[in-house]
Tab-separated table of C-alpha atoms and ligand atoms in Angstrom:
chain	number	residue	atom	x	y	z
O	428	MET	CA	13.018	-16.395	-1.620
O	429	SER	CA	9.922	-15.924	0.519
O	430	ARG	CA	9.400	-12.318	1.554
O	431	THR	CA	6.971	-10.594	3.797
O	432	LEU	CA	4.777	-8.321	1.718
O	433	ASN	CA	3.313	-5.297	3.447
O	434	GLY	CA	0.106	-3.701	2.236
O	435	ILE	CA	-0.765	-0.214	3.397
O	436	VAL	CA	-4.130	1.420	2.849
O	437	ALA	CA	-6.558	3.970	4.230
O	438	VAL	CA	-10.104	2.757	3.898
O	439	CYS	CA	-13.671	3.915	4.471
O	440	PRO	CA	-16.162	1.768	6.412
O	441	ASP	CA	-17.429	0.231	3.112
O	442	MET	CA	-13.812	-0.690	2.149
O	443	GLY	CA	-13.734	2.203	-0.326
O	444	ILE	CA	-10.229	3.487	-1.086
O	445	GLY	CA	-10.717	6.114	-3.766
O	446	ARG	CA	-12.983	8.264	-5.848
O	447	LYS	CA	-12.351	9.753	-9.281
O	448	GLY	CA	-8.610	9.139	-9.002
O	449	HIS	CA	-8.278	10.723	-5.569
O	450	LEU	CA	-8.463	9.592	-1.986
O	451	PRO	CA	-12.107	9.496	-0.833
O	452	TRP	CA	-11.767	12.518	1.491
O	453	HIS	CA	-10.182	14.720	-1.235
O	454	PRO	CA	-9.723	17.713	-1.149
O	455	LYS	CA	-9.184	17.288	2.577
O	456	LYS	CA	-5.738	15.928	3.464
O	457	LEU	CA	-4.920	13.724	6.432
O	458	ARG	CA	-1.404	15.103	6.828
O	459	LYS	CA	-0.408	13.117	9.909
O	460	GLU	CA	-1.690	9.974	8.273
O	461	LEU	CA	0.380	10.733	5.160
O	462	LYS	CA	3.435	11.273	7.391
O	463	TYR	CA	2.761	7.897	8.982
O	464	PHE	CA	2.531	6.322	5.485
O	465	GLN	CA	5.816	7.960	4.577
O	466	LYS	CA	7.543	6.828	7.766
O	467	MET	CA	6.337	3.242	7.522
O	468	THR	CA	7.165	2.801	3.839
O	469	MET	CA	10.508	4.610	4.101
O	470	THR	CA	11.971	3.187	7.305
O	471	THR	CA	14.408	0.377	6.667
O	472	THR	CA	15.718	-2.272	9.007
O	473	VAL	CA	18.979	-2.778	7.111
O	474	GLN	CA	21.399	0.089	6.689
O	475	GLY	CA	22.286	0.885	3.091
O	476	ARG	CA	19.143	-0.660	1.655
O	477	GLU	CA	15.902	0.940	0.457
O	478	ASN	CA	12.323	-0.174	0.692
O	479	VAL	CA	10.263	-0.823	-2.407
O	480	VAL	CA	6.820	0.568	-3.127
O	481	ILE	CA	4.760	-1.321	-5.707
O	482	MET	CA	1.696	0.385	-7.143
O	483	GLY	CA	-0.721	0.336	-10.048
O	484	ARG	CA	-0.454	2.881	-12.855
O	485	LYS	CA	-3.439	4.913	-11.629
O	486	THR	CA	-2.075	5.140	-8.106
O	487	TRP	CA	1.225	6.384	-9.543
O	488	PHE	CA	-0.558	9.127	-11.467
O	489	SER	CA	-2.729	9.972	-8.447
O	490	ILE	CA	0.444	11.087	-6.636
O	491	PRO	CA	1.144	14.785	-7.307
O	492	GLU	CA	3.886	15.039	-9.922
O	493	SER	CA	6.081	17.024	-7.526
O	494	ASN	CA	6.032	14.075	-5.100
O	495	ARG	CA	6.913	11.413	-7.685
O	496	PRO	CA	8.823	9.184	-7.311
O	497	LEU	CA	8.162	8.675	-3.604
O	498	PRO	CA	11.582	9.670	-2.266
O	499	ASP	CA	14.083	7.248	-0.735
O	500	ARG	CA	12.058	4.278	-1.946
O	501	ILE	CA	12.370	2.195	-5.100
O	502	ASN	CA	9.174	2.925	-7.048
O	503	ILE	CA	7.756	0.097	-9.199
O	504	VAL	CA	4.673	0.783	-11.319
O	505	LEU	CA	2.480	-2.018	-12.663
O	506	SER	CA	0.957	-1.700	-16.104
O	507	ARG	CA	0.009	-4.175	-18.805
O	508	ASN	CA	0.450	-1.485	-21.468
O	509	LEU	CA	3.392	0.719	-20.559
O	510	ARG	CA	6.589	-0.498	-22.196
O	511	TYR	CA	8.783	1.711	-20.035
O	512	PRO	CA	8.450	3.094	-16.523
O	513	PRO	CA	6.480	6.348	-16.507
O	514	ALA	CA	8.740	9.417	-16.149
O	515	GLY	CA	10.218	9.446	-12.667
O	516	ALA	CA	9.439	5.821	-11.766
O	517	HIS	CA	12.363	3.464	-11.288
O	518	TYR	CA	10.867	0.290	-12.758
O	519	SER	CA	7.692	-0.958	-14.377
O	520	ALA	CA	6.362	-4.502	-14.474
O	521	SER	CA	3.604	-6.108	-16.502
O	522	ASP	CA	2.208	-8.227	-13.678
O	523	PHE	CA	2.478	-8.712	-9.921
O	524	GLY	CA	4.726	-11.785	-10.168
O	525	SER	CA	7.169	-9.968	-12.475
O	526	ALA	CA	7.347	-7.060	-10.032
O	527	LEU	CA	8.315	-9.472	-7.254
O	528	HIS	CA	10.809	-11.270	-9.521
O	529	LEU	CA	12.484	-7.928	-10.214
O	530	LEU	CA	13.393	-7.743	-6.537
O	531	ASP	CA	15.460	-10.903	-6.828
O	532	THR	CA	17.427	-9.822	-9.901
O	533	SER	CA	21.130	-9.105	-9.417
O	534	GLU	CA	20.398	-5.402	-9.918
O	535	LEU	CA	18.067	-5.175	-6.934
O	536	ALA	CA	18.637	-8.196	-4.705
O	537	GLY	CA	21.307	-6.519	-2.567
O	538	LYS	CA	19.510	-3.181	-2.427
O	539	VAL	CA	15.994	-4.012	-1.301
O	540	ASP	CA	14.783	-4.158	2.274
O	541	GLN	CA	11.015	-4.150	2.843
O	542	VAL	CA	8.330	-4.398	0.205
O	543	TRP	CA	5.208	-2.248	0.400
O	544	ILE	CA	2.140	-2.647	-1.787
O	545	ILE	CA	0.478	0.772	-1.861
O	546	GLY	CA	-2.574	0.215	-4.099
O	547	GLY	CA	-4.864	0.398	-5.871
O	548	SER	CA	-7.670	-2.067	-5.648
O	549	CYS	CA	-6.290	-4.820	-7.962
O	550	LEU	CA	-2.940	-4.727	-6.221
O	551	TYR	CA	-4.525	-5.165	-2.792
O	552	LYS	CA	-6.570	-8.056	-4.181
O	553	GLU	CA	-3.495	-9.715	-5.690
O	554	LEU	CA	-1.586	-9.250	-2.466
O	555	MET	CA	-4.375	-10.784	-0.406
O	556	GLU	CA	-4.711	-13.717	-2.815
O	557	SER	CA	-0.970	-14.380	-2.865
O	558	SER	CA	0.631	-17.053	-0.731
O	559	HIS	CA	3.271	-14.708	0.686
O	560	HIS	CA	3.533	-13.966	4.332
O	561	GLN	CA	1.881	-10.587	4.610
O	562	ARG	CA	0.872	-7.772	6.842
O	563	LEU	CA	-1.833	-5.241	6.169
O	564	PHE	CA	-1.503	-1.774	7.662
O	565	VAL	CA	-5.047	-0.478	7.564
O	566	THR	CA	-6.124	3.026	8.468
O	567	ARG	CA	-9.820	2.681	9.276
O	568	VAL	CA	-11.416	6.017	8.469
O	569	LEU	CA	-14.581	6.074	10.527
O	570	GLN	CA	-16.488	8.466	8.257
O	571	GLN	CA	-18.091	7.245	5.043
O	572	PHE	CA	-17.224	9.080	1.826
O	573	HIS	CA	-18.555	8.201	-1.591
O	574	CYS	CA	-16.067	5.806	-3.227
O	575	ASP	CA	-15.691	4.188	-6.655
O	576	MET	CA	-12.713	1.938	-5.839
O	577	PHE	CA	-12.660	-0.704	-3.138
O	578	MET	CA	-10.399	-3.271	-1.534
O	579	PRO	CA	-11.461	-6.730	-0.390
O	580	THR	CA	-12.829	-7.237	3.102
O	581	ILE	CA	-10.252	-8.477	5.582
O	582	SER	CA	-11.442	-11.779	6.992
O	583	LEU	CA	-10.437	-12.598	10.553
O	584	ASP	CA	-10.318	-16.250	9.487
O	585	LYS	CA	-7.341	-15.340	7.317
O	586	TYR	CA	-5.779	-12.462	9.209
O	587	GLN	CA	-5.183	-11.791	12.849
O	588	LEU	CA	-5.366	-8.291	14.241
O	589	LEU	CA	-2.119	-7.493	16.053
O	590	PRO	CA	-2.441	-5.732	19.431
O	591	GLU	CA	0.298	-3.242	18.480
O	592	PHE	CA	3.107	-2.742	16.014
O	593	PRO	CA	6.286	-0.641	16.272
O	594	GLY	CA	5.826	2.808	14.762
O	595	VAL	CA	2.057	2.531	14.429
O	596	PRO	CA	0.038	5.116	16.395
O	597	GLN	CA	-2.458	3.560	18.783
O	598	GLY	CA	-5.959	4.739	19.601
O	599	MET	CA	-8.298	7.184	17.918
O	600	GLN	CA	-6.724	9.838	15.694
O	601	GLU	CA	-8.452	12.910	14.288
O	602	GLU	CA	-7.576	15.387	11.552
O	603	GLU	CA	-9.753	17.750	9.548
O	604	GLY	CA	-12.681	16.568	11.659
O	605	ILE	CA	-12.143	13.007	10.370
O	606	GLN	CA	-11.542	10.240	12.894
O	607	TYR	CA	-9.473	7.167	12.130
O	608	GLN	CA	-7.713	4.272	13.801
O	609	ILE	CA	-4.756	2.355	12.470
O	610	GLU	CA	-4.849	-1.432	12.593
O	611	VAL	CA	-2.229	-3.991	11.618
O	612	TYR	CA	-3.205	-7.456	10.429
O	613	GLU	CA	-0.965	-10.427	9.871
O	614	ARG	CA	-1.847	-13.299	7.600
O	615	ARG	CA	-2.481	-16.495	9.570
O	616	SER	CA	-0.014	-19.185	8.551
O	617	ASN	CA	-2.814	-21.736	8.008
O	618	ALA	CA	-4.974	-19.415	5.855
O	619	ASN	CA	-6.192	-20.451	2.395
O	620	HIS	CA	-4.961	-18.179	-0.333
O	621	GLY	CA	-8.319	-17.226	-1.833
O	622	ILE	CA	-10.144	-14.226	-0.428
B	1429	NAP	N1	-6.963	4.752	0.157
B	1429	NAP	C1	-5.744	4.340	-0.159
B	1429	NAP	O1	-4.949	3.967	0.698
B	1429	NAP	C2	-5.365	4.302	-1.605
B	1429	NAP	C3	-4.154	3.742	-2.011
B	1429	NAP	C4	-3.847	3.731	-3.365
B	1429	NAP	C5	-4.728	4.271	-4.276
B	1429	NAP	N2	-5.876	4.828	-3.831
B	1429	NAP	C6	-6.857	5.384	-4.765
B	1429	NAP	O2	-7.240	4.331	-5.636
B	1429	NAP	C7	-7.433	4.868	-6.946
B	1429	NAP	C8	-6.412	4.256	-7.889
B	1429	NAP	O3	-6.480	2.853	-7.762
B	1429	NAP	P1	-7.151	1.933	-8.875
B	1429	NAP	O4	-7.519	0.680	-8.204
B	1429	NAP	O5	-8.185	2.717	-9.599
B	1429	NAP	O6	-5.965	1.731	-9.882
B	1429	NAP	P2	-4.477	1.125	-9.737
B	1429	NAP	O7	-4.532	-0.264	-9.235
B	1429	NAP	O8	-3.600	2.076	-9.036
B	1429	NAP	O9	-4.068	1.149	-11.264
B	1429	NAP	C9	-4.758	0.328	-12.165
B	1429	NAP	C10	-3.849	0.081	-13.327
B	1429	NAP	O10	-2.640	-0.509	-12.843
B	1429	NAP	C11	-2.241	-1.522	-13.730
B	1429	NAP	N3	-2.368	-2.784	-13.035
B	1429	NAP	C12	-3.119	-3.069	-11.930
B	1429	NAP	N4	-2.947	-4.345	-11.567
B	1429	NAP	C13	-2.069	-4.861	-12.445
B	1429	NAP	C14	-1.477	-6.140	-12.603
B	1429	NAP	N5	-1.749	-7.147	-11.765
B	1429	NAP	N6	-0.627	-6.339	-13.623
B	1429	NAP	C15	-0.326	-5.336	-14.481
B	1429	NAP	N7	-0.842	-4.096	-14.387
B	1429	NAP	C16	-1.702	-3.876	-13.381
B	1429	NAP	C17	-3.143	-1.417	-14.939
B	1429	NAP	O11	-2.519	-0.430	-15.742
B	1429	NAP	P3	-2.664	-0.382	-17.351
B	1429	NAP	O12	-4.084	0.064	-17.582
B	1429	NAP	O13	-1.642	0.603	-17.778
B	1429	NAP	O14	-2.414	-1.775	-17.843
B	1429	NAP	C18	-4.425	-0.881	-14.334
B	1429	NAP	O15	-5.257	-0.210	-15.248
B	1429	NAP	C19	-7.270	6.354	-6.815
B	1429	NAP	O16	-8.532	6.914	-6.509
B	1429	NAP	C20	-6.339	6.486	-5.627
B	1429	NAP	O17	-6.471	7.753	-4.999
B	1429	NAP	C21	-6.211	4.849	-2.526
């Protein structure tokens, strides 16, 4: 079954997404932006179903333990080494394809609504290289912070910027003296799959 995959990320001007296991602006917190992340990844379109969040092992462990698993979402953690889901996670998978296959198993097929890829850098790359229909929800943080993890550049040949999207705040936002804007991109149907 072909699904829409949603990626969600907050990114610095140089496409940096993290530093030393934290968000680049750590210890500052963009609380409204986190609320937006929560709302987007949690809100379902089908009653009785839950959304899925798929993440890499390091992203899982970057979430404070008290907030894991992300509530009211099915949490899938990718790892090539873990034999079992880390404590609190619902499922683990050894590669991106297996994580997506899990969603079609009899255990999950009737339970899953939307699928959200929430990082880190390899997961965003895999998403953007996949042939699935996809949307990227990108918080453009306008201030540069030093980063050691990055996501690929979003090419307008492959993605179109949507003028608006339900539930996504429009215009300039500011918290903690940090300005950001939220953009939503949709993969063009004629795009090649490479980055
Ligand atoms: N700005 C944002 O929106 C955002 C979002 C998410 C994360 N982050 C930040 O990004 C950093 C964490 O991301 P990261 O890129 O370093 O790590 P990550 O992708 O979260 O985790 C990397 C690990 O995940 C597993 N993994 C990744 N791709 C896999 C695949 N295709 N198949 C199987 N396993 C796979 C591997 O685990 P094993 O080593 O166990 O095999 C790999 O070592 C943190 O700084 C975090 O704060 C930022």
